[in-house]
Tab-separated table of C-alpha atoms in Angstrom:
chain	number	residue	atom	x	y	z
A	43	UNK	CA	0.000	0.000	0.000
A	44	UNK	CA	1.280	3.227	-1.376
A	45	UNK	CA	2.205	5.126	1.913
A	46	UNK	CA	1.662	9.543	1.426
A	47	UNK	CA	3.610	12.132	3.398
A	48	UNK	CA	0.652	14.208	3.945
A	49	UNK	CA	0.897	17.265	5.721
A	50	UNK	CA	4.331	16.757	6.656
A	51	UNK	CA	5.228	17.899	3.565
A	52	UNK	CA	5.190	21.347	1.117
A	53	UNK	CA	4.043	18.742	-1.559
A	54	UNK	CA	2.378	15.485	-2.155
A	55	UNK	CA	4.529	12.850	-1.948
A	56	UNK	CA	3.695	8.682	-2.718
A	57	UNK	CA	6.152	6.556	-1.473
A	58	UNK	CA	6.110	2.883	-3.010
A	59	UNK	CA	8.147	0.034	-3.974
A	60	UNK	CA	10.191	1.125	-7.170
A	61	UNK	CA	8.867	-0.276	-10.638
A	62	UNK	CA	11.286	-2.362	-12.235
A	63	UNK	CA	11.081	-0.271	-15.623
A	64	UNK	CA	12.334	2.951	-13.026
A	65	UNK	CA	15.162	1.205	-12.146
A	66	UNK	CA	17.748	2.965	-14.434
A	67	UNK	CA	16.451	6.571	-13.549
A	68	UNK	CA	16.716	5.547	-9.651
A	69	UNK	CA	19.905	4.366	-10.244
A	70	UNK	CA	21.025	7.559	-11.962
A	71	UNK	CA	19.003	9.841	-9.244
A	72	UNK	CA	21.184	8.192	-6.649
A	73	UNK	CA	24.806	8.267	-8.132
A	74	UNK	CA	23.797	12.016	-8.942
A	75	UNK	CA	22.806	12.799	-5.842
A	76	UNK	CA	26.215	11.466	-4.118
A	77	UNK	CA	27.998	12.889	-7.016
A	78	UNK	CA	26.910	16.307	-6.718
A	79	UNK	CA	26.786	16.231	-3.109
A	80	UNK	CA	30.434	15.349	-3.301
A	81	UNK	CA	30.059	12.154	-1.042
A	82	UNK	CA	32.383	9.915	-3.374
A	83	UNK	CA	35.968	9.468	-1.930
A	84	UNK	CA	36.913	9.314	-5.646
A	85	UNK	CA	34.093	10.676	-8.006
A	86	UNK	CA	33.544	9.355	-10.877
A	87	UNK	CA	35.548	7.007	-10.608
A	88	UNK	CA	34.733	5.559	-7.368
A	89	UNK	CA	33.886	1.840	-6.764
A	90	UNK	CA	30.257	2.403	-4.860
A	91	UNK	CA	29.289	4.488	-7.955
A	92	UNK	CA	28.233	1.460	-9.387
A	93	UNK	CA	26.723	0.145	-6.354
A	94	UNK	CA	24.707	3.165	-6.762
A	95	UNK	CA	23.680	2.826	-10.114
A	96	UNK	CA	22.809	-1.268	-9.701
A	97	UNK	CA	18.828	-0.706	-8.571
A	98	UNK	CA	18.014	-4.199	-10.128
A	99	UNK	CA	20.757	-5.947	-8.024
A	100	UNK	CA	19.526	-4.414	-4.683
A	101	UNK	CA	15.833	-4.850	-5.429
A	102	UNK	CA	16.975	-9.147	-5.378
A	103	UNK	CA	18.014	-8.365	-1.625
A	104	UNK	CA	16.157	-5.429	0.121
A	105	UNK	CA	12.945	-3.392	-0.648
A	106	UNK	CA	13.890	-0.293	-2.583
A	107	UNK	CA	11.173	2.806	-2.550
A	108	UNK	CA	10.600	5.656	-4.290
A	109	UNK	CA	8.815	9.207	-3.743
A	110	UNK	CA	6.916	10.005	-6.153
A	111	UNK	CA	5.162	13.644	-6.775
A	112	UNK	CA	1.866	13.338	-8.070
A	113	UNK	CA	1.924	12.118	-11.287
A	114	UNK	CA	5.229	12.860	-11.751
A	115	UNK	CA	8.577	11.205	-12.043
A	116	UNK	CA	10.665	9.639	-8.727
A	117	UNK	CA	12.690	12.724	-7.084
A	118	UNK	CA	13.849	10.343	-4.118
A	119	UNK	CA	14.660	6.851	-3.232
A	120	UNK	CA	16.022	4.588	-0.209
A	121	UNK	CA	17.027	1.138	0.579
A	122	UNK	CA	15.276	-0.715	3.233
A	123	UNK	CA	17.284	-3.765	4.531
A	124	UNK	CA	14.753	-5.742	6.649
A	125	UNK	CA	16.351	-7.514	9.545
A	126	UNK	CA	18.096	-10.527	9.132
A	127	UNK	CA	18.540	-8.712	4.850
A	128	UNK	CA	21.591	-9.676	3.069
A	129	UNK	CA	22.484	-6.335	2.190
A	130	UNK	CA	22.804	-5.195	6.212
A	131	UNK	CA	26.070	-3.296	6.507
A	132	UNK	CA	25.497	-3.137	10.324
A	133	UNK	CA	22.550	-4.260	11.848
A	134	UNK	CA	22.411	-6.701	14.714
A	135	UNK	CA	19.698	-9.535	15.049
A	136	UNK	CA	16.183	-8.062	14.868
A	137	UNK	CA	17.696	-4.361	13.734
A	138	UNK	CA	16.511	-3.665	9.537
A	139	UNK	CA	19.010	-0.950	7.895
A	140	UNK	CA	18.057	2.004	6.023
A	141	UNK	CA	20.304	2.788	2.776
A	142	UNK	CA	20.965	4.699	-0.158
A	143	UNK	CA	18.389	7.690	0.984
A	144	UNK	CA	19.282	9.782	-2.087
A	145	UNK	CA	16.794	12.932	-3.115
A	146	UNK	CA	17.525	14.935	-6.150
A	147	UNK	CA	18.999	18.784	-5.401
A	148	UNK	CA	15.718	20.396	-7.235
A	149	UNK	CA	13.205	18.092	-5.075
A	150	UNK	CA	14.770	18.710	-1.845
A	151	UNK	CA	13.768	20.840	1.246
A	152	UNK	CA	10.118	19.492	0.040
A	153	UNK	CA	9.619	16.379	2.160
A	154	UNK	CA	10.654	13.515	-0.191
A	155	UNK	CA	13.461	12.799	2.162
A	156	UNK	CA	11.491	12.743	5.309
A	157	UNK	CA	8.673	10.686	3.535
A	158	UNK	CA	11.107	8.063	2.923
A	159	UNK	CA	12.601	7.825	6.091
A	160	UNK	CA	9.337	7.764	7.919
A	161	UNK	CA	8.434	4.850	5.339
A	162	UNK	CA	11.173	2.603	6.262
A	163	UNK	CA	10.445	3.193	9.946
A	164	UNK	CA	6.487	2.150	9.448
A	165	UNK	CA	8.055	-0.827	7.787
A	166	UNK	CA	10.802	-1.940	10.876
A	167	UNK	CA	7.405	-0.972	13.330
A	168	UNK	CA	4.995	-3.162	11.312
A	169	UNK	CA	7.657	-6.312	10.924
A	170	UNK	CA	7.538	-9.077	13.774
A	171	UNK	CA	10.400	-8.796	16.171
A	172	UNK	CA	12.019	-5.756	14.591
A	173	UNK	CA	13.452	-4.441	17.564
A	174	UNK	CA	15.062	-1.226	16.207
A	175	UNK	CA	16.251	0.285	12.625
A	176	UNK	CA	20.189	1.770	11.616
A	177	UNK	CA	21.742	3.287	9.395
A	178	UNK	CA	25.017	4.892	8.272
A	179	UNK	CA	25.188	8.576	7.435
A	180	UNK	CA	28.510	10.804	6.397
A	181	UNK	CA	29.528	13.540	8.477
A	182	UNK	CA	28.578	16.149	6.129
A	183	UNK	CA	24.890	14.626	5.062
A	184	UNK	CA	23.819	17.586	7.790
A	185	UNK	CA	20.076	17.726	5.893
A	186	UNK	CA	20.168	14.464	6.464
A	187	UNK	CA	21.082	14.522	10.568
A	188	UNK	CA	18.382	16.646	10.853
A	189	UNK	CA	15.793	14.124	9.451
A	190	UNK	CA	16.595	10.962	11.329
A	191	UNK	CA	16.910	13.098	14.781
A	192	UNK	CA	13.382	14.976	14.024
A	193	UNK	CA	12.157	11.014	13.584
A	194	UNK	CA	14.215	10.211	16.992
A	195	UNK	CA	16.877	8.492	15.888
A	196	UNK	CA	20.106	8.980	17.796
A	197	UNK	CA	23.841	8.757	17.806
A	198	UNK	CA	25.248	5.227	18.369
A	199	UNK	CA	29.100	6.949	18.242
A	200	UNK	CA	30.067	3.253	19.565
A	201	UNK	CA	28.857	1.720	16.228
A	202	UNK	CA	31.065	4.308	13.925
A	203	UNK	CA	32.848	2.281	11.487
A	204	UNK	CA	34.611	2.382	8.138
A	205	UNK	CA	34.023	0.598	4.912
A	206	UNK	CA	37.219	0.871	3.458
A	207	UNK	CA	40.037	-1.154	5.387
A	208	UNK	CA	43.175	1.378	5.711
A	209	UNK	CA	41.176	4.765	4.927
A	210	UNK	CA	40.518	7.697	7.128
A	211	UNK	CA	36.664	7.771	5.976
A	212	UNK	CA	34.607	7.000	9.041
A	213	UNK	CA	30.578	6.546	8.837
A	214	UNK	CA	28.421	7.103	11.287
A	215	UNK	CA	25.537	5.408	12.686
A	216	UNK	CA	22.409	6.577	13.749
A	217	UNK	CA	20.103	3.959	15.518
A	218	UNK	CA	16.407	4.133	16.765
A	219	UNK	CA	14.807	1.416	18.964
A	220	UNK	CA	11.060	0.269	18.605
């Protein structure tokens, strides 16, 4: 069922599983959106880019959602890992992971990002023994701090970590219990 941001939003947003035949333009909406927002350690040519750009491959392992304006085009999209998903980077037993929350720079400040975030949350709530939801965030995603503390989510400094082995680039983790 299609969930709506309602008032919580300047606009009306649907957020619903992505369509298979959207999965290029998600794909491209979310290596954009890190690209522009400068969150690639190496641009272009950085490995995740493609991670970014494979919506088919993490549609086999996780739900992935879209916003949707009225009649319009997706403007945002996000991962949900449900617990116990393959595509967990660090959730514990009974934790599901939020991912990928990319929204594009002329949608944002509208409540696509917000939307999503909330939909991932009714999602952990509504799944049997999903005792809390995670994520990862970088330290300059700042719109994006702002979100997952206005939902209640809160620092877990403990559960910091870095992807790449060797590298200086730390992520941090934001977790809210049920």
């Amino acid at each position: 069922m299609p969930y709506r941001s309602g008032t919580l939003a300047l606009m009306d947003i649907e957020i619903r599983a992505a369509d298979p035949a959207e999965y290029d333009t998600i794909g491209e909406l979310t290596a954009q959106a890190y690209l522009l927002d400068d969150l690639l350690t190496f641009g272009e040519s950085d490995w995740y880019l493609g991670e970014l750009r494979d919506v088919a491959k993490r549609a086999t392992a996780a739900e992935v959602l879209v916003a949707v304006p009225d009649g319009g085009e997706p403007i945002g999209t996000v991962t949900y890992v449900p617990a116990g998903g393959p595509m967990a980077d660090l959730a514990r037993p009974g934790e599901a992971e939020i991912r990928m929350l990319a929204v594009s720079r002329a949608a944002r400040g509208r409540g696509a990002g917000e939307a999503l975030v909330r939909a991932c949350v009714d999602r952990a709530k509504a799944a049997d023994g999903c005792t809390g939801i995670v994520l990862s965030t970088q330290q300059i995603m700042h719109a994006a701090h702002r979100i997952y503390e206005r939902l209640g989510f809160v620092r877990a400094p403990a559960r910091d970590w870095n992807p790449i082995e060797g590298d200086e680039f730390t992520l941090l983790t934001y977790e809210l219990t049920l």
